[in-house]
Structures are given as C-alpha cells and as structure tokens.
PDB file of C-alpha atoms and ligand atoms in Angstrom:
ATOM      1  CA  MET A   1      -0.009  -0.007   0.042  1.00  0.00           C
ATOM      2  CA  HIS A   2       1.564   3.478  -1.091  1.00  0.00           C
ATOM      3  CA  GLU A   3       1.915   5.567   1.674  1.00  0.00           C
ATOM      4  CA  ILE A   4       1.086   9.729   1.241  1.00  0.00           C
ATOM      5  CA  PRO A   5       3.877  11.553   2.802  1.00  0.00           C
ATOM      6  CA  THR A   6       3.139  13.617   5.969  1.00  0.00           C
ATOM      7  CA  THR A   7       5.206  16.286   5.314  1.00  0.00           C
ATOM      8  CA  TYR A   8       7.384  17.302   1.911  1.00  0.00           C
ATOM      9  CA  LYS A   9      10.537  18.697   4.321  1.00  0.00           C
ATOM     10  CA  GLY A  10      13.817  16.254   3.244  1.00  0.00           C
ATOM     11  CA  MET A  11      12.205  14.937  -0.617  1.00  0.00           C
ATOM     12  CA  PHE A  12      15.572  15.505  -1.265  1.00  0.00           C
ATOM     13  CA  ASP A  13      17.971  14.020   1.640  1.00  0.00           C
ATOM     14  CA  LEU A  14      20.122  11.178   0.569  1.00  0.00           C
ATOM     15  CA  THR A  15      21.167  10.438   3.819  1.00  0.00           C
ATOM     16  CA  GLY A  16      21.917   6.931   3.832  1.00  0.00           C
ATOM     17  CA  LYS A  17      21.994   6.046   0.649  1.00  0.00           C
ATOM     18  CA  THR A  18      25.174   4.814  -1.470  1.00  0.00           C
ATOM     19  CA  ALA A  19      25.771   6.207  -4.756  1.00  0.00           C
ATOM     20  CA  ILE A  20      28.033   5.298  -7.335  1.00  0.00           C
ATOM     21  CA  VAL A  21      28.983   7.907 -10.135  1.00  0.00           C
ATOM     22  CA  THR A  22      30.879   6.774 -12.899  1.00  0.00           C
ATOM     23  CA  GLY A  23      33.506   9.068 -14.746  1.00  0.00           C
ATOM     24  CA  SER A  24      33.866  11.354 -11.222  1.00  0.00           C
ATOM     25  CA  ALA A  25      36.826  12.248 -11.496  1.00  0.00           C
ATOM     26  CA  ARG A  26      36.422  16.107 -13.102  1.00  0.00           C
ATOM     27  CA  GLY A  27      33.426  17.231 -15.153  1.00  0.00           C
ATOM     28  CA  MET A  28      30.491  16.496 -14.677  1.00  0.00           C
ATOM     29  CA  GLY A  29      30.939  13.157 -12.795  1.00  0.00           C
ATOM     30  CA  TYR A  30      33.069  15.347 -10.137  1.00  0.00           C
ATOM     31  CA  GLU A  31      30.225  18.005  -9.521  1.00  0.00           C
ATOM     32  CA  MET A  32      27.201  15.063  -9.599  1.00  0.00           C
ATOM     33  CA  ALA A  33      29.136  13.074  -6.875  1.00  0.00           C
ATOM     34  CA  ARG A  34      29.774  16.549  -4.650  1.00  0.00           C
ATOM     35  CA  GLY A  35      25.956  17.473  -5.045  1.00  0.00           C
ATOM     36  CA  LEU A  36      24.780  13.689  -4.187  1.00  0.00           C
ATOM     37  CA  MET A  37      27.112  14.023  -1.399  1.00  0.00           C
ATOM     38  CA  GLU A  38      25.794  17.060   0.200  1.00  0.00           C
ATOM     39  CA  HIS A  39      22.750  15.733  -0.049  1.00  0.00           C
ATOM     40  CA  GLY A  40      24.211  13.096   2.125  1.00  0.00           C
ATOM     41  CA  ALA A  41      25.116  10.127   0.375  1.00  0.00           C
ATOM     42  CA  LYS A  42      28.195   7.905   0.805  1.00  0.00           C
ATOM     43  CA  VAL A  43      29.520   8.190  -2.881  1.00  0.00           C
ATOM     44  CA  LEU A  44      31.989   5.506  -4.339  1.00  0.00           C
ATOM     45  CA  LEU A  45      33.527   7.306  -7.657  1.00  0.00           C
ATOM     46  CA  VAL A  46      34.644   5.376 -10.058  1.00  0.00           C
ATOM     47  CA  ASP A  47      36.712   6.207 -13.263  1.00  0.00           C
ATOM     48  CA  LEU A  48      40.259   4.979 -15.538  1.00  0.00           C
ATOM     49  CA  ASN A  49      42.311   8.165 -14.082  1.00  0.00           C
ATOM     50  CA  LYS A  50      43.653   6.766 -10.572  1.00  0.00           C
ATOM     51  CA  ASP A  51      45.000  10.003  -9.896  1.00  0.00           C
ATOM     52  CA  GLY A  52      42.378  11.558 -10.925  1.00  0.00           C
ATOM     53  CA  VAL A  53      40.081   9.393  -8.639  1.00  0.00           C
ATOM     54  CA  GLU A  54      42.281  10.017  -6.183  1.00  0.00           C
ATOM     55  CA  GLU A  55      42.160  13.710  -5.659  1.00  0.00           C
ATOM     56  CA  ALA A  56      38.027  13.689  -6.477  1.00  0.00           C
ATOM     57  CA  ARG A  57      37.999  11.485  -3.255  1.00  0.00           C
ATOM     58  CA  ALA A  58      40.543  13.768  -1.124  1.00  0.00           C
ATOM     59  CA  SER A  59      38.811  16.970  -2.302  1.00  0.00           C
ATOM     60  CA  LEU A  60      35.565  15.780  -0.807  1.00  0.00           C
ATOM     61  CA  GLU A  61      36.574  14.543   1.623  1.00  0.00           C
ATOM     62  CA  SER A  62      37.950  17.394   2.787  1.00  0.00           C
ATOM     63  CA  GLN A  63      34.422  18.525   2.177  1.00  0.00           C
ATOM     64  CA  GLY A  64      33.250  16.252   5.162  1.00  0.00           C
ATOM     65  CA  GLY A  65      31.883  13.721   2.567  1.00  0.00           C
ATOM     66  CA  ILE A  66      32.281   9.836   3.197  1.00  0.00           C
ATOM     67  CA  ILE A  67      33.768   8.268  -0.026  1.00  0.00           C
ATOM     68  CA  GLY A  68      34.588   5.178  -2.002  1.00  0.00           C
ATOM     69  CA  THR A  69      37.236   5.045  -5.183  1.00  0.00           C
ATOM     70  CA  ILE A  70      37.942   2.463  -7.523  1.00  0.00           C
ATOM     71  CA  SER A  71      39.877   2.983 -10.484  1.00  0.00           C
ATOM     72  CA  LEU A  72      38.864   0.784 -13.621  1.00  0.00           C
ATOM     73  CA  ASP A  73      38.404   0.987 -17.155  1.00  0.00           C
ATOM     74  CA  VAL A  74      34.316   0.601 -17.246  1.00  0.00           C
ATOM     75  CA  THR A  75      34.474  -1.768 -20.659  1.00  0.00           C
ATOM     76  CA  ALA A  76      36.519  -4.449 -18.281  1.00  0.00           C
ATOM     77  CA  ASP A  77      34.461  -7.532 -18.435  1.00  0.00           C
ATOM     78  CA  ASP A  78      34.725  -7.500 -14.319  1.00  0.00           C
ATOM     79  CA  ALA A  79      33.647  -3.936 -14.132  1.00  0.00           C
ATOM     80  CA  PRO A  80      30.433  -4.429 -13.130  1.00  0.00           C
ATOM     81  CA  ALA A  81      30.934  -7.202 -10.783  1.00  0.00           C
ATOM     82  CA  ARG A  82      33.828  -4.739  -8.838  1.00  0.00           C
ATOM     83  CA  ILE A  83      31.867  -1.659  -8.925  1.00  0.00           C
ATOM     84  CA  ILE A  84      28.472  -3.758  -7.148  1.00  0.00           C
ATOM     85  CA  GLU A  85      31.243  -4.999  -4.777  1.00  0.00           C
ATOM     86  CA  ALA A  86      32.759  -1.610  -3.164  1.00  0.00           C
ATOM     87  CA  ALA A  87      29.508  -0.542  -3.376  1.00  0.00           C
ATOM     88  CA  ARG A  88      28.088  -2.747  -1.346  1.00  0.00           C
ATOM     89  CA  GLU A  89      31.569  -2.290   1.119  1.00  0.00           C
ATOM     90  CA  LEU A  90      31.016   0.877   1.024  1.00  0.00           C
ATOM     91  CA  GLY A  91      26.871   1.053   2.440  1.00  0.00           C
ATOM     92  CA  GLY A  92      25.251  -0.630  -0.442  1.00  0.00           C
ATOM     93  CA  VAL A  93      23.953  -0.219  -4.150  1.00  0.00           C
ATOM     94  CA  ASP A  94      20.435   2.505  -4.282  1.00  0.00           C
ATOM     95  CA  ILE A  95      22.107   5.169  -6.605  1.00  0.00           C
ATOM     96  CA  LEU A  96      23.667   4.703  -9.656  1.00  0.00           C
ATOM     97  CA  VAL A  97      24.808   7.317 -12.187  1.00  0.00           C
ATOM     98  CA  ASN A  98      26.169   5.778 -15.134  1.00  0.00           C
ATOM     99  CA  ASN A  99      28.256   9.159 -16.256  1.00  0.00           C
ATOM    100  CA  ALA A 100      31.631   7.878 -17.743  1.00  0.00           C
ATOM    101  CA  GLY A 101      31.485   8.238 -21.365  1.00  0.00           C
ATOM    102  CA  ILE A 102      33.695   9.912 -24.553  1.00  0.00           C
ATOM    103  CA  LEU A 103      33.073  12.433 -27.011  1.00  0.00           C
ATOM    104  CA  SER A 104      34.186  11.197 -31.205  1.00  0.00           C
ATOM    105  CA  THR A 105      34.672  13.671 -33.812  1.00  0.00           C
ATOM    106  CA  ALA A 106      35.034  11.121 -36.431  1.00  0.00           C
ATOM    107  CA  ASP A 107      33.226  11.788 -39.633  1.00  0.00           C
ATOM    108  CA  PHE A 108      31.359   8.834 -41.241  1.00  0.00           C
ATOM    109  CA  PRO A 109      32.597   7.782 -44.145  1.00  0.00           C
ATOM    110  CA  ASP A 110      35.477   7.856 -42.618  1.00  0.00           C
ATOM    111  CA  MET A 111      34.822   6.188 -39.285  1.00  0.00           C
ATOM    112  CA  GLY A 112      36.333   2.916 -39.070  1.00  0.00           C
ATOM    113  CA  ASP A 113      35.008  -0.314 -37.650  1.00  0.00           C
ATOM    114  CA  ASP A 114      37.375   0.359 -34.665  1.00  0.00           C
ATOM    115  CA  GLN A 115      36.392   3.445 -33.591  1.00  0.00           C
ATOM    116  CA  TRP A 116      32.701   2.821 -33.805  1.00  0.00           C
ATOM    117  CA  ASP A 117      33.586  -0.348 -31.375  1.00  0.00           C
ATOM    118  CA  ARG A 118      35.530   1.601 -29.373  1.00  0.00           C
ATOM    119  CA  VAL A 119      32.682   4.618 -28.663  1.00  0.00           C
ATOM    120  CA  MET A 120      29.796   2.178 -28.474  1.00  0.00           C
ATOM    121  CA  GLY A 121      31.844   0.078 -26.010  1.00  0.00           C
ATOM    122  CA  ILE A 122      32.303   2.891 -23.853  1.00  0.00           C
ATOM    123  CA  ASN A 123      28.793   4.948 -24.140  1.00  0.00           C
ATOM    124  CA  LEU A 124      26.743   2.224 -24.401  1.00  0.00           C
ATOM    125  CA  ARG A 125      27.443  -1.874 -24.010  1.00  0.00           C
ATOM    126  CA  ALA A 126      29.292  -0.707 -20.036  1.00  0.00           C
ATOM    127  CA  PRO A 127      27.101   1.323 -19.173  1.00  0.00           C
ATOM    128  CA  MET A 128      24.306  -1.289 -20.126  1.00  0.00           C
ATOM    129  CA  ARG A 129      26.176  -3.706 -18.595  1.00  0.00           C
ATOM    130  CA  ILE A 130      26.886  -1.954 -15.348  1.00  0.00           C
ATOM    131  CA  MET A 131      22.980  -0.242 -14.921  1.00  0.00           C
ATOM    132  CA  ARG A 132      22.209  -4.667 -15.440  1.00  0.00           C
ATOM    133  CA  GLU A 133      24.533  -5.135 -12.897  1.00  0.00           C
ATOM    134  CA  ALA A 134      22.541  -2.812 -10.751  1.00  0.00           C
ATOM    135  CA  LEU A 135      18.917  -3.182 -11.982  1.00  0.00           C
ATOM    136  CA  LYS A 136      19.559  -6.817  -9.957  1.00  0.00           C
ATOM    137  CA  ALA A 137      20.704  -5.294  -6.929  1.00  0.00           C
ATOM    138  CA  MET A 138      17.907  -3.169  -6.843  1.00  0.00           C
ATOM    139  CA  ILE A 139      15.327  -5.333  -7.743  1.00  0.00           C
ATOM    140  CA  ASP A 140      16.465  -7.448  -4.996  1.00  0.00           C
ATOM    141  CA  GLN A 141      16.046  -5.199  -2.538  1.00  0.00           C
ATOM    142  CA  GLY A 142      13.045  -3.064  -3.678  1.00  0.00           C
ATOM    143  CA  SER A 143      14.197   0.580  -4.118  1.00  0.00           C
ATOM    144  CA  GLY A 144      17.440   2.286  -6.305  1.00  0.00           C
ATOM    145  CA  SER A 145      17.492   5.159  -8.529  1.00  0.00           C
ATOM    146  CA  ILE A 146      19.212   4.892 -11.971  1.00  0.00           C
ATOM    147  CA  ILE A 147      20.721   7.689 -14.360  1.00  0.00           C
ATOM    148  CA  ASN A 148      22.076   7.402 -17.445  1.00  0.00           C
ATOM    149  CA  MET A 149      24.085  10.559 -19.072  1.00  0.00           C
ATOM    150  CA  GLY A 150      22.394  10.876 -22.482  1.00  0.00           C
ATOM    151  CA  SER A 151      22.973  14.061 -24.828  1.00  0.00           C
ATOM    152  CA  SER A 152      20.891  15.933 -26.477  1.00  0.00           C
ATOM    153  CA  TRP A 153      22.834  15.369 -29.536  1.00  0.00           C
ATOM    154  CA  SER A 154      20.555  11.943 -29.460  1.00  0.00           C
ATOM    155  CA  SER A 155      18.161  13.321 -31.977  1.00  0.00           C
ATOM    156  CA  ARG A 156      20.396  15.268 -33.631  1.00  0.00           C
ATOM    157  CA  ALA A 157      23.460  14.802 -36.028  1.00  0.00           C
ATOM    158  CA  SER A 158      26.731  15.977 -34.435  1.00  0.00           C
ATOM    159  CA  ALA A 159      27.326  19.661 -33.299  1.00  0.00           C
ATOM    160  CA  PHE A 160      30.701  19.173 -34.106  1.00  0.00           C
ATOM    161  CA  ASN A 161      30.481  18.724 -38.051  1.00  0.00           C
ATOM    162  CA  GLN A 162      33.675  21.329 -38.498  1.00  0.00           C
ATOM    163  CA  ASP A 163      35.472  19.371 -36.643  1.00  0.00           C
ATOM    164  CA  GLY A 164      34.528  15.539 -37.873  1.00  0.00           C
ATOM    165  CA  GLY A 165      30.647  14.086 -37.576  1.00  0.00           C
ATOM    166  CA  GLY A 166      30.423  11.520 -34.210  1.00  0.00           C
ATOM    167  CA  PRO A 167      27.692   9.573 -36.034  1.00  0.00           C
ATOM    168  CA  ASP A 168      29.033   7.109 -33.334  1.00  0.00           C
ATOM    169  CA  TYR A 169      28.491   9.434 -30.664  1.00  0.00           C
ATOM    170  CA  CYS A 170      25.410  10.268 -31.512  1.00  0.00           C
ATOM    171  CA  ALA A 171      24.228   6.970 -32.366  1.00  0.00           C
ATOM    172  CA  SER A 172      25.789   5.587 -28.291  1.00  0.00           C
ATOM    173  CA  LYS A 173      23.069   8.414 -26.598  1.00  0.00           C
ATOM    174  CA  ALA A 174      20.039   7.570 -28.323  1.00  0.00           C
ATOM    175  CA  ALA A 175      20.396   4.070 -27.633  1.00  0.00           C
ATOM    176  CA  LEU A 176      21.358   4.825 -24.090  1.00  0.00           C
ATOM    177  CA  GLN A 177      18.263   6.608 -23.813  1.00  0.00           C
ATOM    178  CA  ALA A 178      16.446   3.976 -25.387  1.00  0.00           C
ATOM    179  CA  LEU A 179      17.853   1.559 -23.367  1.00  0.00           C
ATOM    180  CA  THR A 180      16.899   3.501 -20.476  1.00  0.00           C
ATOM    181  CA  ARG A 181      13.459   3.507 -21.038  1.00  0.00           C
ATOM    182  CA  SER A 182      13.823  -0.081 -21.393  1.00  0.00           C
ATOM    183  CA  ALA A 183      15.011  -1.190 -18.027  1.00  0.00           C
ATOM    184  CA  ALA A 184      12.721   1.375 -16.400  1.00  0.00           C
ATOM    185  CA  GLN A 185      10.170  -0.872 -17.309  1.00  0.00           C
ATOM    186  CA  ASP A 186      11.703  -3.611 -15.963  1.00  0.00           C
ATOM    187  CA  GLY A 187      12.121  -1.778 -12.667  1.00  0.00           C
ATOM    188  CA  ALA A 188       9.168  -0.117 -12.331  1.00  0.00           C
ATOM    189  CA  THR A 189       7.284  -2.738 -10.215  1.00  0.00           C
ATOM    190  CA  SER A 190       9.926  -2.943  -7.406  1.00  0.00           C
ATOM    191  CA  GLY A 191      10.420   0.678  -6.832  1.00  0.00           C
ATOM    192  CA  VAL A 192      13.505   1.212  -9.016  1.00  0.00           C
ATOM    193  CA  ARG A 193      13.662   3.940 -11.250  1.00  0.00           C
ATOM    194  CA  VAL A 194      15.536   4.460 -14.086  1.00  0.00           C
ATOM    195  CA  ASN A 195      16.114   7.529 -15.871  1.00  0.00           C
ATOM    196  CA  ALA A 196      18.220   9.817 -18.118  1.00  0.00           C
ATOM    197  CA  ILE A 197      19.873  13.203 -18.440  1.00  0.00           C
ATOM    198  CA  ALA A 198      21.158  15.033 -21.814  1.00  0.00           C
ATOM    199  CA  PRO A 199      22.695  18.039 -21.352  1.00  0.00           C
ATOM    200  CA  GLY A 200      23.182  20.028 -24.433  1.00  0.00           C
ATOM    201  CA  VAL A 201      27.269  21.613 -24.708  1.00  0.00           C
ATOM    202  CA  VAL A 202      28.610  21.457 -21.902  1.00  0.00           C
ATOM    203  CA  ASP A 203      32.626  23.333 -20.937  1.00  0.00           C
ATOM    204  CA  THR A 204      34.378  20.317 -19.512  1.00  0.00           C
ATOM    205  CA  LYS A 205      37.652  18.827 -20.664  1.00  0.00           C
ATOM    206  CA  MET A 206      35.997  16.626 -22.713  1.00  0.00           C
ATOM    207  CA  HIS A 207      36.463  19.432 -25.535  1.00  0.00           C
ATOM    208  CA  GLU A 208      39.815  20.594 -24.482  1.00  0.00           C
ATOM    209  CA  ASP A 209      40.742  20.532 -27.749  1.00  0.00           C
ATOM    210  CA  ARG A 210      37.858  22.108 -29.543  1.00  0.00           C
ATOM    211  CA  ARG A 211      36.957  25.191 -26.570  1.00  0.00           C
ATOM    212  CA  ALA A 212      36.696  27.740 -29.489  1.00  0.00           C
ATOM    213  CA  LEU A 213      34.706  25.397 -31.412  1.00  0.00           C
ATOM    214  CA  ILE A 214      32.092  25.165 -28.521  1.00  0.00           C
ATOM    215  CA  TYR A 215      31.869  28.248 -27.703  1.00  0.00           C
ATOM    216  CA  GLU A 216      30.558  29.272 -31.446  1.00  0.00           C
ATOM    217  CA  TYR A 217      27.476  27.900 -30.082  1.00  0.00           C
ATOM    218  CA  GLU A 218      27.332  29.865 -27.517  1.00  0.00           C
ATOM    219  CA  LYS A 219      24.467  32.278 -29.407  1.00  0.00           C
ATOM    220  CA  TYR A 220      22.274  29.606 -29.756  1.00  0.00           C
ATOM    221  CA  ILE A 221      21.538  28.736 -25.839  1.00  0.00           C
ATOM    222  CA  PRO A 222      18.434  30.600 -25.282  1.00  0.00           C
ATOM    223  CA  VAL A 223      19.710  30.676 -21.680  1.00  0.00           C
ATOM    224  CA  GLY A 224      22.690  32.709 -23.376  1.00  0.00           C
ATOM    225  CA  ARG A 225      25.465  31.610 -21.556  1.00  0.00           C
ATOM    226  CA  MET A 226      27.412  28.082 -21.883  1.00  0.00           C
ATOM    227  CA  GLN A 227      26.474  24.776 -20.068  1.00  0.00           C
ATOM    228  CA  LEU A 228      29.027  24.152 -16.880  1.00  0.00           C
ATOM    229  CA  ALA A 229      29.634  21.016 -14.973  1.00  0.00           C
ATOM    230  CA  HIS A 230      27.440  21.847 -11.919  1.00  0.00           C
ATOM    231  CA  ASP A 231      24.424  22.952 -13.966  1.00  0.00           C
ATOM    232  CA  VAL A 232      23.448  19.103 -14.095  1.00  0.00           C
ATOM    233  CA  VAL A 233      23.370  18.538 -10.718  1.00  0.00           C
ATOM    234  CA  GLY A 234      20.496  20.238  -9.862  1.00  0.00           C
ATOM    235  CA  ALA A 235      18.250  17.221 -12.118  1.00  0.00           C
ATOM    236  CA  CYS A 236      20.809  14.468 -10.593  1.00  0.00           C
ATOM    237  CA  VAL A 237      19.714  14.866  -7.273  1.00  0.00           C
ATOM    238  CA  PHE A 238      16.283  15.512  -8.297  1.00  0.00           C
ATOM    239  CA  LEU A 239      16.151  12.092  -9.904  1.00  0.00           C
ATOM    240  CA  ALA A 240      18.113  10.059  -6.965  1.00  0.00           C
ATOM    241  CA  ALA A 241      15.700  11.431  -4.233  1.00  0.00           C
ATOM    242  CA  ALA A 242      12.135  10.594  -3.222  1.00  0.00           C
ATOM    243  CA  ALA A 243      11.338  14.337  -5.170  1.00  0.00           C
ATOM    244  CA  SER A 244      11.544  12.018  -8.063  1.00  0.00           C
ATOM    245  CA  SER A 245       9.727   9.190  -6.736  1.00  0.00           C
ATOM    246  CA  TYR A 246       6.880   9.266  -9.473  1.00  0.00           C
ATOM    247  CA  ILE A 247       9.197  10.134 -11.994  1.00  0.00           C
ATOM    248  CA  THR A 248      10.686   7.270 -14.002  1.00  0.00           C
ATOM    249  CA  GLY A 249      11.750   6.046 -18.053  1.00  0.00           C
ATOM    250  CA  GLN A 250      12.432   9.763 -18.822  1.00  0.00           C
ATOM    251  CA  THR A 251      15.087  12.022 -20.341  1.00  0.00           C
ATOM    252  CA  VAL A 252      15.634  15.501 -18.830  1.00  0.00           C
ATOM    253  CA  HIS A 253      17.138  17.630 -20.906  1.00  0.00           C
ATOM    254  CA  VAL A 254      19.000  19.923 -19.157  1.00  0.00           C
ATOM    255  CA  ASN A 255      20.360  22.514 -22.074  1.00  0.00           C
ATOM    256  CA  GLY A 256      19.664  25.990 -21.568  1.00  0.00           C
ATOM    257  CA  GLY A 257      16.642  26.000 -24.008  1.00  0.00           C
ATOM    258  CA  LEU A 258      19.039  24.755 -27.005  1.00  0.00           C
ATOM    259  CA  LEU A 259      16.264  22.119 -28.351  1.00  0.00           C
ATOM    260  CA  MET A 260      13.592  24.615 -28.402  1.00  0.00           C
ATOM    261  CA  ILE A 261      15.011  26.235 -31.166  1.00  0.00           C
ATOM    262  CA  ASP A 262      15.610  24.801 -34.529  1.00  0.00           C
TER     263      ASP A 262
HETATM  264  N1  LIG B   1      30.993  17.912 -21.995  1.00  0.00           N
HETATM  265  C1  LIG B   1      29.581  17.741 -23.082  1.00  0.00           C
HETATM  266  O1  LIG B   1      29.374  18.809 -23.732  1.00  0.00           O
HETATM  267  C2  LIG B   1      28.939  16.367 -23.108  1.00  0.00           C
HETATM  268  C3  LIG B   1      27.674  16.971 -23.861  1.00  0.00           C
HETATM  269  C4  LIG B   1      26.153  15.985 -23.527  1.00  0.00           C
HETATM  270  C5  LIG B   1      26.428  14.700 -22.572  1.00  0.00           C
HETATM  271  N2  LIG B   1      27.925  14.909 -22.476  1.00  0.00           N
HETATM  272  C6  LIG B   1      27.917  13.499 -20.844  1.00  0.00           C
HETATM  273  O2  LIG B   1      28.913  13.589 -19.803  1.00  0.00           O
HETATM  274  C7  LIG B   1      29.252  11.998 -19.314  1.00  0.00           C
HETATM  275  C8  LIG B   1      30.449  13.452 -19.081  1.00  0.00           C
HETATM  276  O3  LIG B   1      30.950  14.133 -19.848  1.00  0.00           O
HETATM  277  P1  LIG B   1      32.075  15.358 -19.664  1.00  0.00           P
HETATM  278  O4  LIG B   1      31.887  16.303 -19.797  1.00  0.00           O
HETATM  279  O5  LIG B   1      31.979  15.795 -17.781  1.00  0.00           O
HETATM  280  O6  LIG B   1      33.151  14.669 -19.526  1.00  0.00           O
HETATM  281  P2  LIG B   1      34.781  14.344 -19.254  1.00  0.00           P
HETATM  282  O7  LIG B   1      35.984  13.913 -20.132  1.00  0.00           O
HETATM  283  O8  LIG B   1      35.131  15.968 -18.276  1.00  0.00           O
HETATM  284  O9  LIG B   1      35.064  13.329 -17.707  1.00  0.00           O
HETATM  285  C9  LIG B   1      34.557  12.089 -18.339  1.00  0.00           C
HETATM  286  C10 LIG B   1      35.028  11.278 -17.073  1.00  0.00           C
HETATM  287  O10 LIG B   1      35.166   9.585 -17.554  1.00  0.00           O
HETATM  288  C11 LIG B   1      36.233   8.842 -17.310  1.00  0.00           C
HETATM  289  N3  LIG B   1      36.154   8.167 -18.178  1.00  0.00           N
HETATM  290  C12 LIG B   1      36.113   8.130 -19.663  1.00  0.00           C
HETATM  291  N4  LIG B   1      36.289   6.847 -20.033  1.00  0.00           N
HETATM  292  C13 LIG B   1      36.518   5.760 -19.059  1.00  0.00           C
HETATM  293  C14 LIG B   1      36.354   3.901 -18.444  1.00  0.00           C
HETATM  294  N5  LIG B   1      36.225   3.964 -20.294  1.00  0.00           N
HETATM  295  N6  LIG B   1      36.463   4.366 -17.940  1.00  0.00           N
HETATM  296  C15 LIG B   1      36.382   4.435 -16.877  1.00  0.00           C
HETATM  297  N7  LIG B   1      36.088   6.187 -16.854  1.00  0.00           N
HETATM  298  C16 LIG B   1      36.583   6.807 -17.757  1.00  0.00           C
HETATM  299  C17 LIG B   1      37.369  10.188 -17.591  1.00  0.00           C
HETATM  300  O11 LIG B   1      38.773   9.856 -17.087  1.00  0.00           O
HETATM  301  C18 LIG B   1      36.977  11.243 -16.656  1.00  0.00           C
HETATM  302  O12 LIG B   1      37.376  11.681 -15.949  1.00  0.00           O
HETATM  303  C19 LIG B   1      29.955  11.625 -20.903  1.00  0.00           C
HETATM  304  O13 LIG B   1      28.982  10.274 -20.827  1.00  0.00           O
HETATM  305  C20 LIG B   1      29.213  12.813 -21.989  1.00  0.00           C
HETATM  306  O14 LIG B   1      28.966  11.907 -22.702  1.00  0.00           O
HETATM  307  C21 LIG B   1      28.562  15.568 -21.993  1.00  0.00           C
END
C-alpha cells in the first residue's frame, strides 16, 4: 500500500544512501558526486584515471564526505561486479549514475569499425552492463534510482560537423536513452526508477581541444551562456531523491533551452 507523505521536507535528502558515479574524477561526474554527497549520500567514485579519482576523493573528503574509490576501465569484463561489490562495501547499491563516456569527432564515411566499437563499448555497452548488475541488486532490495548520461545530440546530427561528424557518439547516446526506458519498465513495479539526463554542450575537459568551437554554439543557447558542469547537478539530485519518486523512464534535458529552437 502506497503511503502518502505527511511532510515534503527532506524529499531531496539522501542520508543513508550510497551512490555510484562513473567517470567522476572530473567534469560533470565529479560535480554530480559532490551534489549527491552534499545531500547526504556516501559516494563511490569510479574512473579510469587513478590519480584523478584519488584527487577527487581527497577533495570530497575534505568537504566532509564519506567517499570510496575504484579505478577501472568501465569496459572491463569484471567492471560491473567490481563496482557493485565496492558499493556494497561502502554502504549499498541505492543510486547509480552511469556517467563515464567519450566524445567522438569521426566523419561517418571515414569512421572505422574499431572507432565505432570503441565509442559504443564505452558509451553504451559498459553502462548497459553496469546498469544490468545494479538493476538486479536494486530489484532484489525493492528500491533504487539509476541515472544514465545521454545527450541533446541523441536527437540531432553532431554539433561538431566542422570538426568531424560523431555519428557513433550520437547513436550511442540515443541508444542509451532508449535502453533507459526498457530498464525503467523492468524496475517499475519493484521500486526501481531509471532515468536519463541529456546535457547540451558543456564546457568540460572533454572539449579541451575544441574549446573555441564549442563557444561558437553559445549564441544558439537560449539562456545566453555556455553550459558548465555544475548545471546538471540539480537534475541529478532530483532524479536520485524521493522528490522524483513518480518519475521513471524519462530523459531530462538540461541544455539551457537548446532544443526548443531550430
Ligand atoms: N561535455 C559535453 O558537452 C557533454 C554533453 C552531453 C553529454 N555529455 C556526457 O556526459 C558525460 C560526462 O561528460 P564530461 O564532459 O564531464 O566528460 P569528461 O571528459 O570531463 O569526464 C569524463 C570522465 O570519464 C572518465 N572515463 C572515460 N572513459 C572511461 C572508461 N572507459 N572507464 C572509466 N572512466 C572513464 C574520464 O577519465 C573522465 O574522468 C559523458 O557521458 C558525456 O558523453 C557530455
């Protein structure tokens, strides 16, 4: 029987929860980890970059967080099992943010099969495998929230045409958003929610070699400024918390209005 809340205070409180955030040594992953931590969650930082993830841990612990780290490539065969085990050691498997990803600037006619497999491996197959493992654990316990990082470019041709097409990137993010809906259906009656966040163009190190190019898009962003890593934190905390308990299978677009114009 569903209980109607007696108060709405604390609907963003994550005290007692443990969150896994992949790709959290820097960028949006780090900021989302910080946001979840500041709302009370213990956070497991997962990243390929061993030094980066330890620096992130030191920074978050100095702000009072309870933080675990695991340094691995999300595409490794044993990555899902190792991540879930490390999360259980830290506190549990309550929240998963599948954020690790890479950009591609391939032109389609020149895009090799290896390139396609690499981008799909990191941006789609790895989050699928980690999500599958987390979903099982969450269905067993009857609660959980999974957040996948999509992109505005899941429904567009790449913004970076002048610099290559990125068809593999766009396809990987569209597929991840589609997979979000199927996973949400599987978790829906078991108290497990699965949603995606689709950022627009965000000034992070992902674009460090094309920074001038991404700022050319600033004039097309209705809110009038470039998106920064912290802009996705509100949506992440919302989707992780009880505040969004009736929302599942959705993609929340956090892009300053980019997709509302042609
Ligand atoms: N920056 C953008 O414009 C933008 C826009 C829409 C969506 N996104 C998506 O948001 C997510 C975060 O992007 P960001 O801009 O913060 O990126 P970023 O490059 O700043 O950070 C990505 C992090 O993921 C880690 N990582 C990459 N490959 C990994 C692997 N195989 N195993 C483990 N860790 C790995 C990196 O070490 C890095 O710390 C990505 O999925 C990206 O595709 C980014």
